[in-house]
Tab-separated table of C-alpha atoms in Angstrom:
chain	number	residue	atom	x	y	z
A	1	MET	CA	38.157	11.089	41.067
A	2	ILE	CA	35.723	9.005	38.989
A	3	ARG	CA	32.795	10.997	40.401
A	4	PHE	CA	34.553	14.237	39.461
A	5	LEU	CA	35.112	13.045	35.850
A	6	LEU	CA	31.477	11.968	35.526
A	7	LEU	CA	30.364	15.378	36.797
A	8	LEU	CA	32.699	17.115	34.358
A	9	VAL	CA	31.341	15.070	31.410
A	10	CYS	CA	27.780	15.949	32.380
A	11	VAL	CA	28.610	19.661	32.623
A	12	VAL	CA	30.419	19.700	29.266
A	13	SER	CA	27.593	17.759	27.572
A	14	PHE	CA	25.065	20.190	28.986
A	15	GLY	CA	27.108	23.099	27.727
A	16	PHE	CA	27.321	21.707	24.175
A	17	GLY	CA	23.539	21.255	24.182
A	18	TYR	CA	23.046	25.006	24.293
A	19	SER	CA	24.391	27.912	22.273
A	20	GLU	CA	24.390	31.618	23.045
A	21	ARG	CA	22.133	33.850	20.924
A	22	ASN	CA	21.921	37.577	21.633
A	23	GLY	CA	23.184	36.951	25.138
A	24	VAL	CA	20.509	34.324	25.870
A	25	TYR	CA	21.192	30.611	25.972
A	26	ALA	CA	18.839	28.539	23.762
A	27	SER	CA	18.593	24.837	23.051
A	28	GLN	CA	20.307	23.877	19.784
A	29	SER	CA	17.609	21.280	19.038
A	30	ASN	CA	15.128	24.087	18.382
A	31	THR	CA	17.336	25.720	15.757
A	32	HIS	CA	18.753	22.659	14.019
A	33	PRO	CA	18.405	22.981	10.205
A	34	LEU	CA	16.794	19.546	9.912
A	35	TYR	CA	14.222	20.550	12.481
A	36	GLU	CA	13.446	23.808	10.705
A	37	GLU	CA	13.259	22.203	7.229
A	38	ARG	CA	11.285	19.130	8.209
A	39	ARG	CA	8.324	18.470	5.913
A	40	ASN	CA	5.651	16.238	7.395
A	41	ARG	CA	2.878	16.217	4.803
A	42	LEU	CA	2.824	13.997	1.734
A	43	LEU	CA	0.841	14.009	-1.493
A	44	GLY	CA	1.448	11.407	-4.179
A	45	ILE	CA	0.195	9.778	-7.366
A	46	TYR	CA	1.040	6.339	-8.757
A	47	GLY	CA	0.286	3.897	-11.558
A	48	ILE	CA	-0.839	0.306	-10.922
A	49	TYR	CA	-0.653	-3.032	-12.713
A	50	ASN	CA	-3.042	-5.347	-10.939
A	51	LEU	CA	-3.658	-9.121	-10.962
A	52	SER	CA	-7.102	-9.966	-9.543
A	53	ASP	CA	-8.390	-13.467	-8.776
A	54	SER	CA	-11.703	-14.662	-7.387
A	55	ASP	CA	-13.266	-18.006	-6.551
A	56	ALA	CA	-16.727	-16.699	-7.410
A	57	GLU	CA	-19.660	-18.708	-6.063
A	58	LEU	CA	-22.650	-18.771	-8.400
A	59	HIS	CA	-26.017	-19.740	-6.899
A	60	VAL	CA	-28.928	-20.371	-9.278
A	61	ALA	CA	-32.239	-21.189	-7.614
A	62	GLY	CA	-33.103	-24.845	-8.097
A	63	TYR	CA	-29.583	-25.796	-9.206
A	64	GLU	CA	-26.403	-26.854	-7.445
A	65	SER	CA	-23.972	-24.016	-6.624
A	66	GLN	CA	-20.966	-23.599	-8.907
A	67	THR	CA	-17.510	-22.102	-8.400
A	68	HIS	CA	-16.113	-19.977	-11.226
A	69	LYS	CA	-12.450	-18.967	-11.305
A	70	LEU	CA	-12.292	-15.307	-12.342
A	71	SER	CA	-8.932	-13.734	-13.231
A	72	GLU	CA	-8.286	-10.255	-14.577
A	73	LYS	CA	-5.183	-8.221	-15.363
A	74	GLN	CA	-6.017	-4.560	-14.965
A	75	PHE	CA	-4.271	-1.213	-15.069
A	76	GLY	CA	-5.188	1.564	-12.708
A	77	PHE	CA	-4.013	4.629	-10.835
A	78	GLY	CA	-3.974	5.847	-7.261
A	79	VAL	CA	-3.537	8.974	-5.177
A	80	GLN	CA	-2.329	9.137	-1.608
A	81	GLY	CA	-2.023	11.688	1.135
A	82	GLY	CA	-0.192	11.222	4.376
A	83	TYR	CA	1.612	12.514	7.391
A	84	LEU	CA	5.170	11.637	8.433
A	85	LEU	CA	5.227	11.032	12.185
A	86	ASN	CA	9.023	10.981	11.823
A	87	GLU	CA	11.477	9.763	9.187
A	88	ASN	CA	10.710	6.086	9.888
A	89	HIS	CA	6.938	6.102	10.428
A	90	ARG	CA	4.054	7.497	8.394
A	91	ILE	CA	0.280	7.209	8.127
A	92	LEU	CA	-1.387	7.202	4.710
A	93	ALA	CA	-4.813	7.495	3.087
A	94	ASN	CA	-5.110	5.969	-0.398
A	95	PHE	CA	-7.691	5.966	-3.180
A	96	GLU	CA	-7.208	3.529	-6.076
A	97	TYR	CA	-9.203	3.111	-9.280
A	98	ASN	CA	-8.718	-0.061	-11.315
A	99	LEU	CA	-9.834	0.342	-14.912
A	100	LYS	CA	-12.570	-1.783	-16.450
A	101	LYS	CA	-11.631	-5.177	-17.912
A	102	ASN	CA	-14.285	-7.531	-19.334
A	103	GLY	CA	-16.949	-5.384	-17.702
A	104	PHE	CA	-15.369	-5.573	-14.234
A	105	SER	CA	-13.893	-2.593	-12.360
A	106	TYR	CA	-13.340	-1.631	-8.738
A	107	GLN	CA	-12.128	1.135	-6.447
A	108	THR	CA	-10.661	1.106	-2.940
A	109	LEU	CA	-10.367	3.695	-0.186
A	110	THR	CA	-7.968	2.704	2.591
A	111	LEU	CA	-6.140	4.006	5.642
A	112	GLY	CA	-2.717	2.591	6.425
A	113	TYR	CA	0.583	2.723	8.271
A	114	ALA	CA	4.070	2.395	6.772
A	115	PHE	CA	7.488	1.743	8.310
A	116	THR	CA	10.270	3.341	6.232
A	117	PRO	CA	13.730	2.546	7.645
A	118	ARG	CA	16.920	3.757	5.991
A	119	VAL	CA	18.577	1.075	3.844
A	120	PRO	CA	22.020	0.418	5.383
A	121	ASN	CA	25.006	2.002	3.643
A	122	THR	CA	22.852	4.261	1.447
A	123	THR	CA	21.992	7.953	1.575
A	124	ASN	CA	18.833	8.082	-0.549
A	125	TRP	CA	17.104	4.720	-0.219
A	126	ARG	CA	14.519	3.634	2.338
A	127	GLY	CA	12.641	0.377	2.743
A	128	LEU	CA	8.845	0.324	2.803
A	129	LEU	CA	6.695	-2.037	4.866
A	130	GLY	CA	3.017	-1.210	5.314
A	131	VAL	CA	-0.445	-2.421	6.262
A	132	ASN	CA	-3.828	-1.016	5.242
A	133	ALA	CA	-7.570	-1.548	5.579
A	134	GLY	CA	-10.662	0.132	4.189
A	135	LEU	CA	-13.589	-0.049	1.788
A	136	VAL	CA	-13.893	-1.521	-1.708
A	137	LYS	CA	-16.583	-0.942	-4.340
A	138	ALA	CA	-16.818	-3.067	-7.491
A	139	LYS	CA	-19.074	-3.355	-10.517
A	140	PHE	CA	-19.948	-5.850	-13.242
A	141	ASP	CA	-21.544	-4.143	-16.237
A	142	SER	CA	-24.892	-5.457	-17.445
A	143	GLY	CA	-24.344	-8.470	-19.687
A	144	SER	CA	-20.741	-9.078	-18.612
A	145	PHE	CA	-21.560	-12.237	-16.635
A	146	VAL	CA	-23.318	-14.804	-18.847
A	147	ILE	CA	-25.144	-17.916	-17.650
A	148	GLY	CA	-26.220	-20.203	-20.481
A	149	ASP	CA	-28.053	-18.032	-22.994
A	150	SER	CA	-28.871	-15.340	-20.426
A	151	SER	CA	-26.816	-12.646	-18.760
A	152	MET	CA	-27.015	-10.999	-15.360
A	153	GLY	CA	-27.761	-7.298	-15.144
A	154	SER	CA	-25.493	-4.657	-13.671
A	155	LEU	CA	-24.108	-5.830	-10.314
A	156	ASP	CA	-22.729	-3.395	-7.725
A	157	PHE	CA	-20.682	-4.779	-4.839
A	158	THR	CA	-19.579	-3.000	-1.662
A	159	GLY	CA	-17.317	-4.587	0.938
A	160	PHE	CA	-14.088	-4.241	2.875
A	161	THR	CA	-10.442	-4.797	2.060
A	162	TYR	CA	-7.177	-5.258	3.946
A	163	GLY	CA	-3.620	-5.980	2.917
A	164	VAL	CA	0.127	-5.476	3.112
A	165	LYS	CA	2.692	-3.574	1.064
A	166	ALA	CA	6.465	-3.887	0.607
A	167	GLY	CA	8.866	-1.876	-1.492
A	168	ALA	CA	11.471	0.871	-1.598
A	169	ILE	CA	11.576	4.673	-1.573
A	170	TYR	CA	14.182	6.822	-3.324
A	171	GLU	CA	14.518	10.271	-1.752
A	172	MET	CA	15.060	13.364	-3.931
A	173	GLY	CA	15.094	16.379	-1.642
A	174	ASN	CA	11.470	17.388	-1.155
A	175	SER	CA	10.106	14.469	-3.179
A	176	GLU	CA	10.284	10.674	-3.456
A	177	LEU	CA	9.995	7.882	-5.985
A	178	GLU	CA	8.092	4.910	-4.580
A	179	PHE	CA	8.242	1.322	-5.872
A	180	ALA	CA	5.939	-1.223	-4.248
A	181	VAL	CA	4.176	-4.559	-4.476
A	182	SER	CA	0.909	-5.052	-2.572
A	183	ALA	CA	-1.302	-7.996	-1.688
A	184	ASN	CA	-4.917	-7.394	-0.666
A	185	ARG	CA	-7.992	-9.400	0.226
A	186	LEU	CA	-11.237	-8.002	-1.224
A	187	ASN	CA	-14.386	-9.177	0.522
A	188	LEU	CA	-16.997	-7.933	-1.945
A	189	GLY	CA	-19.903	-9.948	-0.599
A	190	GLU	CA	-22.888	-11.145	-2.638
A	191	GLU	CA	-25.287	-9.607	-5.167
A	192	GLU	CA	-28.342	-11.099	-6.889
A	193	ASP	CA	-30.424	-10.734	-10.044
A	194	ASN	CA	-33.184	-12.547	-11.953
A	195	ILE	CA	-32.346	-14.222	-15.266
A	196	GLU	CA	-34.237	-16.354	-17.760
A	197	VAL	CA	-33.681	-20.101	-17.204
A	198	ASN	CA	-35.767	-22.437	-19.387
A	199	GLY	CA	-38.096	-19.560	-20.162
A	200	SER	CA	-38.838	-18.518	-16.587
A	201	PRO	CA	-37.293	-15.819	-14.311
A	202	THR	CA	-34.884	-17.432	-11.839
A	203	ASN	CA	-33.127	-15.874	-8.857
A	204	THR	CA	-29.339	-15.864	-9.281
A	205	LYS	CA	-26.669	-14.815	-6.796
A	206	LEU	CA	-22.984	-14.100	-7.379
A	207	ASP	CA	-20.693	-14.216	-4.325
A	208	LEU	CA	-17.289	-12.462	-4.668
A	209	GLY	CA	-16.290	-12.831	-1.012
A	210	GLN	CA	-13.182	-14.838	-1.982
A	211	THR	CA	-11.420	-12.198	-4.084
A	212	SER	CA	-7.782	-11.121	-3.812
A	213	ASN	CA	-5.197	-9.204	-5.799
A	214	ILE	CA	-1.499	-8.596	-6.196
A	215	SER	CA	-0.521	-5.193	-7.573
A	216	PHE	CA	2.702	-3.525	-8.676
A	217	SER	CA	2.987	0.249	-8.478
A	218	VAL	CA	5.383	3.081	-9.284
A	219	GLY	CA	4.674	6.538	-7.931
A	220	TYR	CA	5.854	10.024	-7.104
A	221	ASN	CA	5.413	11.687	-3.694
A	222	PHE	CA	5.775	15.375	-2.921
A	223	LEU	CA	6.642	16.413	0.643
A	224	PHE	CA	5.547	19.818	1.900
C-alpha cells in the first residue's frame, strides 16, 4: 500500500511538472514568467565618500627614515557592470575615481563577487556581501609633498588593491538602489625623486605600501 501511494505521488508530481500546449506536453519551467523575464546584466553608477589613511614611509638619502601619517577625506564616483549568476550571486567589475584632495587622487579598477540574499520577511530588500581585487593608480601633484623648504615633484604610483563590501539593495522592478560600506587595502608601492637638501640634490623615496580606506556609497543599478 505504501509503495502504491509513493508511486501515485511521483506520477502526480510528474504530471504537474508539465502542461499541454497545442497537443504537445512541455516543461512548465521553460515557460515560467520569471524565467522569461529574468534580466542578468547590470549597469550602475554610484557616489562615494572616502576616508583614506596611510602610514607613509619617507626615505631621504643620508637621513633616518620617517613615518608620516597621511589622512584624506575625498569624494568620488564609480561605475559598475556585472552579471547575475542567479538572484543570490553576481560578479561585478568596478571603476572608481576619487577626486583630488591636497594634491592627492587615485583610481581603482577591480573585479569582484557579491552574495545578495533576500532579507527575511521583506519583498524588496536584499543583503549585500562582497569581495574584490584589482589595480590602483594614484598621483601626488608636483609640490604637494613638502620636505623642509623643498618639495617633491609629481609622483605616480601603481599597485594592487583588495577589499570587502557590505550593504543592502532595494529592488525596484528592473532597477535597484544600492547602499554600501567598503574597506580596502591599497598597496601603492614606492616612488622616488631628487630634492634640494642643504643646497645639494638628494634622492628621496616615498613609500605608500601601507595605505587603506573606508568608503560609503549610494548608487543606482539598471538590470537589462
